[in-house]
Structure formats: C-alpha cells, structure tokens
PDB file of C-alpha atoms in Angstrom:
ATOM      1  CA  GLU A   1      18.869  33.761   2.951  1.00  0.00           C
ATOM      2  CA  ALA A   2      19.050  30.173   4.121  1.00  0.00           C
ATOM      3  CA  GLY A   3      16.167  27.967   3.082  1.00  0.00           C
ATOM      4  CA  VAL A   4      14.199  25.439   5.069  1.00  0.00           C
ATOM      5  CA  THR A   5      16.430  22.643   6.281  1.00  0.00           C
ATOM      6  CA  GLN A   6      15.497  19.185   7.477  1.00  0.00           C
ATOM      7  CA  PHE A   7      17.436  16.524   9.302  1.00  0.00           C
ATOM      8  CA  PRO A   8      18.067  13.706   8.695  1.00  0.00           C
ATOM      9  CA  SER A   9      17.715  13.360   4.942  1.00  0.00           C
ATOM     10  CA  HIS A  10      17.136   9.621   5.289  1.00  0.00           C
ATOM     11  CA  SER A  11      16.220   7.397   8.201  1.00  0.00           C
ATOM     12  CA  VAL A  12      15.829   3.645   8.228  1.00  0.00           C
ATOM     13  CA  ILE A  13      14.399   2.151  11.397  1.00  0.00           C
ATOM     14  CA  GLU A  14      12.688  -1.008  12.491  1.00  0.00           C
ATOM     15  CA  LYS A  15       9.055  -1.272  13.381  1.00  0.00           C
ATOM     16  CA  GLY A  16       8.524  -0.303  16.998  1.00  0.00           C
ATOM     17  CA  GLN A  17      11.481   2.081  17.172  1.00  0.00           C
ATOM     18  CA  THR A  18      11.303   5.826  17.658  1.00  0.00           C
ATOM     19  CA  VAL A  19      12.408   8.447  15.161  1.00  0.00           C
ATOM     20  CA  THR A  20      12.624  12.201  15.516  1.00  0.00           C
ATOM     21  CA  LEU A  21      12.665  14.464  12.490  1.00  0.00           C
ATOM     22  CA  ARG A  22      13.818  18.044  12.695  1.00  0.00           C
ATOM     23  CA  CYS A  23      12.903  21.084  10.644  1.00  0.00           C
ATOM     24  CA  ASP A  24      14.511  24.518  10.718  1.00  0.00           C
ATOM     25  CA  PRO A  25      12.313  27.082   8.978  1.00  0.00           C
ATOM     26  CA  ILE A  26      13.402  30.228   7.233  1.00  0.00           C
ATOM     27  CA  SER A  27      14.304  32.826   9.828  1.00  0.00           C
ATOM     28  CA  GLY A  28      11.379  35.110  10.613  1.00  0.00           C
ATOM     29  CA  HIS A  29       8.719  32.752   9.311  1.00  0.00           C
ATOM     30  CA  ASP A  30       6.082  32.324  12.006  1.00  0.00           C
ATOM     31  CA  ASN A  31       4.220  29.615  10.098  1.00  0.00           C
ATOM     32  CA  LEU A  32       5.630  26.120   9.972  1.00  0.00           C
ATOM     33  CA  TYR A  33       3.966  23.121   8.348  1.00  0.00           C
ATOM     34  CA  TRP A  34       4.547  19.381   8.205  1.00  0.00           C
ATOM     35  CA  TYR A  35       3.392  17.289   5.256  1.00  0.00           C
ATOM     36  CA  ARG A  36       3.890  13.647   4.339  1.00  0.00           C
ATOM     37  CA  ARG A  37       3.950  11.772   1.076  1.00  0.00           C
ATOM     38  CA  VAL A  38       3.462   8.053   1.241  1.00  0.00           C
ATOM     39  CA  MET A  39       4.807   6.330  -1.875  1.00  0.00           C
ATOM     40  CA  GLY A  40       2.362   6.453  -4.734  1.00  0.00           C
ATOM     41  CA  LYS A  41       0.003   8.810  -2.966  1.00  0.00           C
ATOM     42  CA  GLU A  42      -0.531  12.547  -2.813  1.00  0.00           C
ATOM     43  CA  ILE A  43       1.169  14.868  -0.357  1.00  0.00           C
ATOM     44  CA  LYS A  44      -0.927  15.135   2.799  1.00  0.00           C
ATOM     45  CA  PHE A  45      -1.004  17.897   5.388  1.00  0.00           C
ATOM     46  CA  LEU A  46      -0.098  16.898   8.930  1.00  0.00           C
ATOM     47  CA  LEU A  47      -0.088  20.087  10.970  1.00  0.00           C
ATOM     48  CA  HIS A  48       0.519  23.831  11.088  1.00  0.00           C
ATOM     49  CA  PHE A  49       2.292  25.858  13.763  1.00  0.00           C
ATOM     50  CA  VAL A  50       2.033  29.586  14.246  1.00  0.00           C
ATOM     51  CA  LYS A  51       5.086  30.424  16.285  1.00  0.00           C
ATOM     52  CA  GLU A  52       5.033  27.807  19.059  1.00  0.00           C
ATOM     53  CA  SER A  53       1.278  27.134  18.943  1.00  0.00           C
ATOM     54  CA  LYS A  54      -0.427  24.352  17.019  1.00  0.00           C
ATOM     55  CA  GLN A  55      -2.853  26.179  14.759  1.00  0.00           C
ATOM     56  CA  ASP A  56      -4.184  23.097  12.981  1.00  0.00           C
ATOM     57  CA  GLU A  57      -3.278  19.499  13.692  1.00  0.00           C
ATOM     58  CA  SER A  58      -6.182  17.936  11.843  1.00  0.00           C
ATOM     59  CA  GLY A  59      -3.904  15.914   9.592  1.00  0.00           C
ATOM     60  CA  MET A  60      -1.970  14.074  12.280  1.00  0.00           C
ATOM     61  CA  PRO A  61      -2.680  10.375  11.670  1.00  0.00           C
ATOM     62  CA  ASN A  62      -2.784   9.180  15.294  1.00  0.00           C
ATOM     63  CA  ASN A  63      -1.269   9.669  18.722  1.00  0.00           C
ATOM     64  CA  ARG A  64       1.988   7.975  17.735  1.00  0.00           C
ATOM     65  CA  PHE A  65       2.926  11.268  16.108  1.00  0.00           C
ATOM     66  CA  LEU A  66       4.026  14.192  18.280  1.00  0.00           C
ATOM     67  CA  ALA A  67       5.096  17.550  16.907  1.00  0.00           C
ATOM     68  CA  GLU A  68       6.678  20.331  18.895  1.00  0.00           C
ATOM     69  CA  ARG A  69       8.002  23.789  18.194  1.00  0.00           C
ATOM     70  CA  THR A  70       9.488  25.015  21.415  1.00  0.00           C
ATOM     71  CA  GLY A  71      10.363  28.701  21.353  1.00  0.00           C
ATOM     72  CA  GLY A  72       8.767  29.122  17.953  1.00  0.00           C
ATOM     73  CA  THR A  73      11.921  28.333  16.022  1.00  0.00           C
ATOM     74  CA  TYR A  74      12.749  24.811  14.847  1.00  0.00           C
ATOM     75  CA  SER A  75      10.252  21.987  15.021  1.00  0.00           C
ATOM     76  CA  THR A  76      10.508  18.282  15.690  1.00  0.00           C
ATOM     77  CA  LEU A  77       8.197  15.499  14.633  1.00  0.00           C
ATOM     78  CA  LYS A  78       8.509  12.314  16.647  1.00  0.00           C
ATOM     79  CA  VAL A  79       7.031   8.996  15.640  1.00  0.00           C
ATOM     80  CA  GLN A  80       6.800   6.531  18.535  1.00  0.00           C
ATOM     81  CA  PRO A  81       6.490   3.625  17.990  1.00  0.00           C
ATOM     82  CA  ALA A  82       6.965   3.594  14.238  1.00  0.00           C
ATOM     83  CA  GLU A  83       4.812   1.325  12.096  1.00  0.00           C
ATOM     84  CA  LEU A  84       5.355   0.094   8.536  1.00  0.00           C
ATOM     85  CA  GLU A  85       2.705   2.456   7.156  1.00  0.00           C
ATOM     86  CA  ASP A  86       4.631   5.465   8.474  1.00  0.00           C
ATOM     87  CA  SER A  87       7.190   5.073   5.691  1.00  0.00           C
ATOM     88  CA  GLY A  88       7.265   7.987   3.298  1.00  0.00           C
ATOM     89  CA  VAL A  89       8.798  11.389   2.727  1.00  0.00           C
ATOM     90  CA  TYR A  90       8.142  13.988   5.407  1.00  0.00           C
ATOM     91  CA  PHE A  91       8.256  17.565   4.173  1.00  0.00           C
ATOM     92  CA  CYS A  92       8.510  20.676   6.242  1.00  0.00           C
ATOM     93  CA  ALA A  93       7.575  24.124   4.952  1.00  0.00           C
ATOM     94  CA  SER A  94       7.465  27.635   6.313  1.00  0.00           C
ATOM     95  CA  SER A  95       5.830  30.894   5.359  1.00  0.00           C
ATOM     96  CA  GLN A  96       5.460  34.441   6.626  1.00  0.00           C
ATOM     97  CA  TRP A  97       1.734  34.646   6.015  1.00  0.00           C
ATOM     98  CA  ASN A  98      -0.819  32.702   3.992  1.00  0.00           C
ATOM     99  CA  ASN A  99       1.180  32.948   0.830  1.00  0.00           C
ATOM    100  CA  GLU A 100       4.000  30.945  -0.641  1.00  0.00           C
ATOM    101  CA  GLN A 101       5.148  28.046   1.472  1.00  0.00           C
ATOM    102  CA  PHE A 102       8.867  27.314   1.154  1.00  0.00           C
ATOM    103  CA  PHE A 103       9.750  23.666   1.378  1.00  0.00           C
ATOM    104  CA  GLY A 104      12.675  21.776   2.774  1.00  0.00           C
ATOM    105  CA  PRO A 105      14.284  18.817   1.008  1.00  0.00           C
ATOM    106  CA  GLY A 106      12.274  16.277   2.961  1.00  0.00           C
ATOM    107  CA  THR A 107      13.207  13.352   5.176  1.00  0.00           C
ATOM    108  CA  ARG A 108      12.756   9.919   3.650  1.00  0.00           C
ATOM    109  CA  LEU A 109      11.653   7.556   6.404  1.00  0.00           C
ATOM    110  CA  THR A 110      11.735   3.820   5.870  1.00  0.00           C
ATOM    111  CA  VAL A 111      10.246   1.552   8.526  1.00  0.00           C
ATOM    112  CA  LEU A 112      11.258  -2.094   8.176  1.00  0.00           C
TER     113      LEU A 112
ATOM    114  CA  ALA B   1     -14.137  17.540   1.861  1.00  0.00           C
ATOM    115  CA  GLN B   2     -11.879  19.553  -0.380  1.00  0.00           C
ATOM    116  CA  SER B   3      -9.950  17.660  -3.025  1.00  0.00           C
ATOM    117  CA  VAL B   4      -7.650  18.337  -5.947  1.00  0.00           C
ATOM    118  CA  SER B   5      -7.554  16.244  -9.086  1.00  0.00           C
ATOM    119  CA  GLN B   6      -4.719  16.162 -11.569  1.00  0.00           C
ATOM    120  CA  HIS B   7      -5.722  14.546 -14.802  1.00  0.00           C
ATOM    121  CA  ASN B   8      -2.515  12.820 -15.823  1.00  0.00           C
ATOM    122  CA  HIS B   9      -0.072  10.951 -13.638  1.00  0.00           C
ATOM    123  CA  HIS B  10       2.563  10.605 -16.361  1.00  0.00           C
ATOM    124  CA  VAL B  11       3.156  12.751 -19.437  1.00  0.00           C
ATOM    125  CA  ILE B  12       5.882  12.219 -22.026  1.00  0.00           C
ATOM    126  CA  LEU B  13       6.604  14.930 -24.571  1.00  0.00           C
ATOM    127  CA  SER B  14       9.296  15.817 -27.032  1.00  0.00           C
ATOM    128  CA  GLU B  15      11.217  19.058 -26.742  1.00  0.00           C
ATOM    129  CA  ALA B  16       9.405  22.073 -28.212  1.00  0.00           C
ATOM    130  CA  ALA B  17       6.001  20.455 -27.739  1.00  0.00           C
ATOM    131  CA  SER B  18       3.283  22.427 -25.981  1.00  0.00           C
ATOM    132  CA  LEU B  19       2.242  21.407 -22.489  1.00  0.00           C
ATOM    133  CA  GLU B  20      -1.018  21.588 -20.621  1.00  0.00           C
ATOM    134  CA  LEU B  21      -1.488  19.881 -17.275  1.00  0.00           C
ATOM    135  CA  GLY B  22      -4.994  19.778 -15.906  1.00  0.00           C
ATOM    136  CA  CYS B  23      -6.002  20.569 -12.347  1.00  0.00           C
ATOM    137  CA  ASN B  24      -9.504  20.664 -10.903  1.00  0.00           C
ATOM    138  CA  TYR B  25     -10.491  21.293  -7.315  1.00  0.00           C
ATOM    139  CA  SER B  26     -13.625  20.862  -5.306  1.00  0.00           C
ATOM    140  CA  TYR B  27     -14.497  23.732  -2.997  1.00  0.00           C
ATOM    141  CA  GLY B  28     -17.264  26.240  -3.353  1.00  0.00           C
ATOM    142  CA  GLY B  29     -15.698  29.206  -1.612  1.00  0.00           C
ATOM    143  CA  THR B  30     -12.663  31.418  -2.090  1.00  0.00           C
ATOM    144  CA  VAL B  31      -9.505  29.513  -2.855  1.00  0.00           C
ATOM    145  CA  ASN B  32      -5.843  30.224  -3.355  1.00  0.00           C
ATOM    146  CA  LEU B  33      -4.256  28.119  -6.073  1.00  0.00           C
ATOM    147  CA  PHE B  34      -0.684  26.978  -6.554  1.00  0.00           C
ATOM    148  CA  TRP B  35       1.499  24.970  -8.879  1.00  0.00           C
ATOM    149  CA  TYR B  36       4.658  23.552  -7.359  1.00  0.00           C
ATOM    150  CA  VAL B  37       7.419  21.664  -9.145  1.00  0.00           C
ATOM    151  CA  GLN B  38       9.996  19.195  -7.902  1.00  0.00           C
ATOM    152  CA  TYR B  39      12.976  18.740 -10.196  1.00  0.00           C
ATOM    153  CA  PRO B  40      14.976  15.538  -9.735  1.00  0.00           C
ATOM    154  CA  GLY B  41      16.917  15.700  -6.485  1.00  0.00           C
ATOM    155  CA  GLN B  42      15.619  19.137  -5.561  1.00  0.00           C
ATOM    156  CA  HIS B  43      13.126  20.740  -3.193  1.00  0.00           C
ATOM    157  CA  LEU B  44       9.540  21.480  -4.004  1.00  0.00           C
ATOM    158  CA  GLN B  45       9.456  25.011  -5.361  1.00  0.00           C
ATOM    159  CA  LEU B  46       6.691  27.370  -6.368  1.00  0.00           C
ATOM    160  CA  LEU B  47       6.028  27.790 -10.091  1.00  0.00           C
ATOM    161  CA  LEU B  48       3.140  30.202  -9.767  1.00  0.00           C
ATOM    162  CA  LYS B  49       0.165  31.126  -7.620  1.00  0.00           C
ATOM    163  CA  TYR B  50      -3.246  32.717  -7.918  1.00  0.00           C
ATOM    164  CA  PHE B  51      -4.863  34.638  -5.090  1.00  0.00           C
ATOM    165  CA  SER B  52      -7.025  37.188  -6.865  1.00  0.00           C
ATOM    166  CA  GLY B  53      -7.087  39.510  -9.854  1.00  0.00           C
ATOM    167  CA  ASP B  54      -6.129  38.542 -13.387  1.00  0.00           C
ATOM    168  CA  PRO B  55      -7.047  34.862 -13.783  1.00  0.00           C
ATOM    169  CA  LEU B  56      -4.128  34.332 -16.145  1.00  0.00           C
ATOM    170  CA  VAL B  57      -0.995  34.161 -14.046  1.00  0.00           C
ATOM    171  CA  LYS B  58       2.564  33.897 -15.201  1.00  0.00           C
ATOM    172  CA  GLY B  59       5.225  32.031 -13.300  1.00  0.00           C
ATOM    173  CA  ILE B  60       8.860  31.178 -13.551  1.00  0.00           C
ATOM    174  CA  LYS B  61      10.534  29.470 -16.515  1.00  0.00           C
ATOM    175  CA  GLY B  62       7.828  30.439 -19.006  1.00  0.00           C
ATOM    176  CA  PHE B  63       4.953  28.673 -17.259  1.00  0.00           C
ATOM    177  CA  GLU B  64       1.484  30.158 -16.958  1.00  0.00           C
ATOM    178  CA  ALA B  65      -1.838  29.013 -15.568  1.00  0.00           C
ATOM    179  CA  GLU B  66      -5.412  30.092 -16.020  1.00  0.00           C
ATOM    180  CA  PHE B  67      -7.990  30.101 -13.249  1.00  0.00           C
ATOM    181  CA  ILE B  68     -11.466  29.348 -14.578  1.00  0.00           C
ATOM    182  CA  LYS B  69     -13.804  29.706 -11.642  1.00  0.00           C
ATOM    183  CA  SER B  70     -16.845  28.260 -13.405  1.00  0.00           C
ATOM    184  CA  LYS B  71     -14.914  25.083 -14.157  1.00  0.00           C
ATOM    185  CA  PHE B  72     -13.067  24.905 -10.824  1.00  0.00           C
ATOM    186  CA  SER B  73      -9.900  24.555 -12.872  1.00  0.00           C
ATOM    187  CA  PHE B  74      -6.351  25.879 -12.752  1.00  0.00           C
ATOM    188  CA  ASN B  75      -4.526  24.328 -15.691  1.00  0.00           C
ATOM    189  CA  LEU B  76      -0.805  24.775 -16.184  1.00  0.00           C
ATOM    190  CA  ARG B  77       0.585  25.581 -19.627  1.00  0.00           C
ATOM    191  CA  LYS B  78       3.863  26.121 -21.397  1.00  0.00           C
ATOM    192  CA  PRO B  79       4.015  26.752 -25.132  1.00  0.00           C
ATOM    193  CA  SER B  80       7.333  25.021 -25.759  1.00  0.00           C
ATOM    194  CA  VAL B  81       8.889  22.614 -23.270  1.00  0.00           C
ATOM    195  CA  GLN B  82      12.566  21.937 -22.772  1.00  0.00           C
ATOM    196  CA  TRP B  83      14.424  18.866 -21.569  1.00  0.00           C
ATOM    197  CA  SER B  84      15.096  20.727 -18.295  1.00  0.00           C
ATOM    198  CA  ASP B  85      11.338  20.794 -17.576  1.00  0.00           C
ATOM    199  CA  THR B  86      11.499  17.115 -16.700  1.00  0.00           C
ATOM    200  CA  ALA B  87      10.089  17.070 -13.168  1.00  0.00           C
ATOM    201  CA  GLU B  88       7.037  16.269 -11.079  1.00  0.00           C
ATOM    202  CA  TYR B  89       4.350  18.950 -11.033  1.00  0.00           C
ATOM    203  CA  PHE B  90       1.842  19.424  -8.241  1.00  0.00           C
ATOM    204  CA  CYS B  91      -1.335  21.440  -8.107  1.00  0.00           C
ATOM    205  CA  ALA B  92      -2.383  22.584  -4.635  1.00  0.00           C
ATOM    206  CA  VAL B  93      -5.093  24.735  -3.087  1.00  0.00           C
ATOM    207  CA  ASN B  94      -5.908  26.270   0.215  1.00  0.00           C
ATOM    208  CA  ALA B  95      -9.237  27.705   1.092  1.00  0.00           C
ATOM    209  CA  GLY B  96     -10.350  30.727   3.004  1.00  0.00           C
ATOM    210  CA  SER B  97      -8.410  31.287   6.175  1.00  0.00           C
ATOM    211  CA  ASN B  98      -7.101  27.743   6.238  1.00  0.00           C
ATOM    212  CA  TYR B  99      -3.397  27.690   5.493  1.00  0.00           C
ATOM    213  CA  GLN B 100      -3.043  23.955   4.867  1.00  0.00           C
ATOM    214  CA  LEU B 101      -2.406  22.976   1.279  1.00  0.00           C
ATOM    215  CA  ILE B 102      -4.555  20.281  -0.324  1.00  0.00           C
ATOM    216  CA  TRP B 103      -2.550  18.540  -3.029  1.00  0.00           C
ATOM    217  CA  GLY B 104      -3.188  16.753  -6.250  1.00  0.00           C
ATOM    218  CA  ALA B 105      -1.473  13.422  -6.833  1.00  0.00           C
ATOM    219  CA  GLY B 106       1.224  14.984  -9.002  1.00  0.00           C
ATOM    220  CA  THR B 107       2.126  14.616 -12.666  1.00  0.00           C
ATOM    221  CA  LYS B 108       5.491  13.225 -13.698  1.00  0.00           C
ATOM    222  CA  LEU B 109       6.593  14.991 -16.849  1.00  0.00           C
ATOM    223  CA  ILE B 110       9.345  13.507 -18.984  1.00  0.00           C
ATOM    224  CA  ILE B 111      10.734  15.522 -21.865  1.00  0.00           C
ATOM    225  CA  LYS B 112      12.561  13.542 -24.524  1.00  0.00           C
ATOM    226  CA  PRO B 113      15.559  15.420 -25.932  1.00  0.00           C
TER     227      PRO B 113
END
C-alpha cells in the first residue's frame, strides 16, 4: 500500500510569489489533513477535508492560503502571495476515520 | 483552548538507560491520545495511541505509555533505549468528535552509543 505522498519535497520562493503544494493521500482515505510546523514551534493544524468538503478550516492562517480537494482525491494548498512567515514544513496526513493519521514526508517551504 | 505540553525539549541518554517523556494536556472532556515519532529523514509515524480501555498502552519498538486521567497526563516510557531511538517525539491529542490533532512542541531525543 502506497503511503501519503507530497510534492515538492522542497520549495524556495521569493516573497510575493505563489506556491502550490500537493498531497496524495492513501487510497480510500476520506479524511485528509494539512498541518504546518514553523521552525522552533509546534506542529499546527491547518484544515481537514472529508472527501471533497472542508470539514474544519479553523487553522488556516489567513486568506492567502487556499486549499482544495477536487474529486475527493489529492489536495493542493496554495499560498498567494507568500510572506516570510509562511516558511516552514507543511505536512499532509490522511485517515479512514478518527483514528491513526498517516503522514507524508512534508514539504519544506522557504520564503526569501 | 486545548493545549499539549511536553516537559523536555531535548533529552540526551546513554544506551540502555530508561526513558520517560512527559506529556500533559488541557481539556476536560473525552480525548484521544497519541505519540508520534520522526526518525531522522523519515515521516512522522505513530508509536502508540489511546482511545479507551486499559490506560497502559503498548506501542511499537518496546514503547509504552500510561494515561492518567486525574493528572491529564500521557507519559511515554521505554525501559532500555537503543541508539536507533534517536528521533523527535511528539505527543498529540484530539478531543471528542474533532479530528484535528493538537500537538506538543516535541522532544528531541539523542541516544549516545
């Protein structure tokens, strides 16, 4: 069984540019989550999809962040325009129900 | 607001030493509790979880954790650590019907060979 995959693994962009992160969950997992870890801080929840619907987006920092999950399969997280404080590692996870969340390797985003 | 506190940010031990990593949470209702680990260069992976039942739960690689409801604690233990346990350990909780995980700050564990 393939695990959660994320692309790209690293992204370096300049302030004001746009970046799109992609997450492919484990096949059959309806629940998909995005988390972020800013350097030196704890991992923070961003949002939770159930299939294609946003179940909880209470952790999204502001309207520069847009997450989509068209068709209930893979998800994208777009940051536009990126700011310096957006730098960090973005994790995606998936689960079948409210049990173990399986994590991808993360995307390390650096905004210069 | 819910929060999770991990007592130590860095722990250094010698091989064969015993390990206990503290985790406390703040939430008055029903919680699900998790310990995740991230080995160098690898994904976050689940060590163990508690949903209900026996408060002493056993996980992979010889780890165990005890849920003490009265203390709002879920401490992680291992009787004898190995060099391969060098990693960052995270305590996390979710509460009720809310699936989002609330995380502690993580503990970096270094085992000296």
